[in-house]
Amino acid sequence: MTPITSPSSLGNVLQHYRKSLSLTQNSVSQQHYIRQASISSLENGSPGMSIDTLFRLMTALGLEMQLVPRKDSQNDKAAWE
């Protein structure tokens, strides 16, 4: 399991799963009523996307979220600066 600790790491994981399913941003957009620009923004790690859009994309890709305690949160400070 890949730890997701920033918008950028979330975007990388989402893009990886979409591509592993041989789906384009356009095909996901059309089949699941998510704007292609929103998919692109999420995959590029743009902060500020709505939770609704994130969960719609996760559903389209067959993903779910599980939250677990971090092992070391000290190293993640730079990701938010």
mmCIF file of C-alpha atoms in Angstrom:
data_model
loop_
_atom_site.group_PDB
_atom_site.id
_atom_site.type_symbol
_atom_site.label_atom_id
_atom_site.label_comp_id
_atom_site.label_asym_id
_atom_site.label_seq_id
_atom_site.Cartn_x
_atom_site.Cartn_y
_atom_site.Cartn_z
ATOM 1 C CA MET A 1 0.000 0.000 0.000
ATOM 2 C CA THR A 2 1.329 3.426 -0.936
ATOM 3 C CA PRO A 3 1.183 6.039 1.832
ATOM 4 C CA ILE A 4 -0.664 9.174 0.772
ATOM 5 C CA THR A 5 0.556 12.194 2.700
ATOM 6 C CA SER A 6 -0.055 15.104 0.313
ATOM 7 C CA PRO A 7 -2.221 16.167 -2.643
ATOM 8 C CA SER A 8 0.685 15.279 -4.926
ATOM 9 C CA SER A 9 1.032 11.714 -3.639
ATOM 10 C CA LEU A 10 -2.752 11.269 -3.851
ATOM 11 C CA GLY A 11 -2.692 12.446 -7.463
ATOM 12 C CA ASN A 12 0.090 10.016 -8.334
ATOM 13 C CA VAL A 13 -1.830 7.075 -6.893
ATOM 14 C CA LEU A 14 -5.065 8.047 -8.649
ATOM 15 C CA GLN A 15 -3.290 8.423 -11.989
ATOM 16 C CA HIS A 16 -1.491 5.094 -11.545
ATOM 17 C CA TYR A 17 -4.745 3.227 -10.872
ATOM 18 C CA ARG A 18 -6.565 4.915 -13.762
ATOM 19 C CA LYS A 19 -3.784 3.994 -16.173
ATOM 20 C CA SER A 20 -3.563 0.441 -14.795
ATOM 21 C CA LEU A 21 -7.221 0.076 -15.825
ATOM 22 C CA SER A 22 -6.363 1.395 -19.319
ATOM 23 C CA LEU A 23 -8.739 4.309 -18.840
ATOM 24 C CA THR A 24 -8.263 7.821 -20.149
ATOM 25 C CA GLN A 25 -9.317 10.907 -18.246
ATOM 26 C CA ASN A 26 -11.916 11.478 -20.969
ATOM 27 C CA SER A 27 -13.440 8.009 -20.660
ATOM 28 C CA VAL A 28 -13.726 8.309 -16.862
ATOM 29 C CA SER A 29 -15.166 11.781 -17.284
ATOM 30 C CA GLN A 30 -17.866 10.686 -19.698
ATOM 31 C CA GLN A 31 -18.829 7.459 -17.932
ATOM 32 C CA HIS A 32 -18.943 8.865 -14.400
ATOM 33 C CA TYR A 33 -19.959 12.491 -14.941
ATOM 34 C CA ILE A 34 -16.767 13.996 -13.574
ATOM 35 C CA ARG A 35 -15.244 16.937 -15.430
ATOM 36 C CA GLN A 36 -12.029 15.965 -17.207
ATOM 37 C CA ALA A 37 -10.401 19.119 -15.840
ATOM 38 C CA SER A 38 -11.258 17.965 -12.294
ATOM 39 C CA ILE A 39 -9.619 14.584 -12.902
ATOM 40 C CA SER A 40 -6.545 16.322 -14.266
ATOM 41 C CA SER A 41 -6.391 18.666 -11.273
ATOM 42 C CA LEU A 42 -6.623 15.792 -8.803
ATOM 43 C CA GLU A 43 -3.951 13.799 -10.635
ATOM 44 C CA ASN A 44 -1.655 16.824 -10.727
ATOM 45 C CA GLY A 45 -1.944 17.254 -6.964
ATOM 46 C CA SER A 46 -3.804 20.532 -7.027
ATOM 47 C CA PRO A 47 -5.082 21.284 -3.530
ATOM 48 C CA GLY A 48 -8.624 22.445 -2.972
ATOM 49 C CA MET A 49 -10.617 19.807 -4.837
ATOM 50 C CA SER A 50 -13.937 18.857 -3.286
ATOM 51 C CA ILE A 51 -14.300 15.681 -1.257
ATOM 52 C CA ASP A 52 -17.272 14.774 -3.444
ATOM 53 C CA THR A 53 -15.142 14.863 -6.607
ATOM 54 C CA LEU A 54 -12.425 12.801 -4.947
ATOM 55 C CA PHE A 55 -14.881 10.111 -3.869
ATOM 56 C CA ARG A 56 -16.576 10.059 -7.264
ATOM 57 C CA LEU A 57 -13.214 9.453 -8.935
ATOM 58 C CA MET A 58 -12.285 6.805 -6.364
ATOM 59 C CA THR A 59 -15.583 5.034 -7.039
ATOM 60 C CA ALA A 60 -14.970 5.201 -10.792
ATOM 61 C CA LEU A 61 -11.575 3.537 -10.263
ATOM 62 C CA GLY A 62 -12.849 0.955 -7.783
ATOM 63 C CA LEU A 63 -10.883 2.403 -4.871
ATOM 64 C CA GLU A 64 -11.721 3.027 -1.242
ATOM 65 C CA MET A 65 -10.017 5.058 1.464
ATOM 66 C CA GLN A 66 -8.597 3.677 4.691
ATOM 67 C CA LEU A 67 -7.068 5.969 7.293
ATOM 68 C CA VAL A 68 -4.267 4.698 9.511
ATOM 69 C CA PRO A 69 -1.978 6.438 12.003
ATOM 70 C CA ARG A 70 1.247 7.763 10.502
ATOM 71 C CA LYS A 71 4.496 6.176 11.543
ATOM 72 C CA ASP A 72 6.490 9.417 11.260
ATOM 73 C CA SER A 73 4.792 12.716 10.544
ATOM 74 C CA GLN A 74 7.923 14.837 11.029
ATOM 75 C CA ASN A 75 9.158 14.231 7.478
ATOM 76 C CA ASP A 76 5.934 15.429 5.861
ATOM 77 C CA LYS A 77 6.174 19.071 6.905
ATOM 78 C CA ALA A 78 7.965 20.043 3.684
ATOM 79 C CA ALA A 79 5.070 18.702 1.572
ATOM 80 C CA TRP A 80 2.836 21.513 2.894
ATOM 81 C CA GLU A 81 5.247 24.435 2.649
#
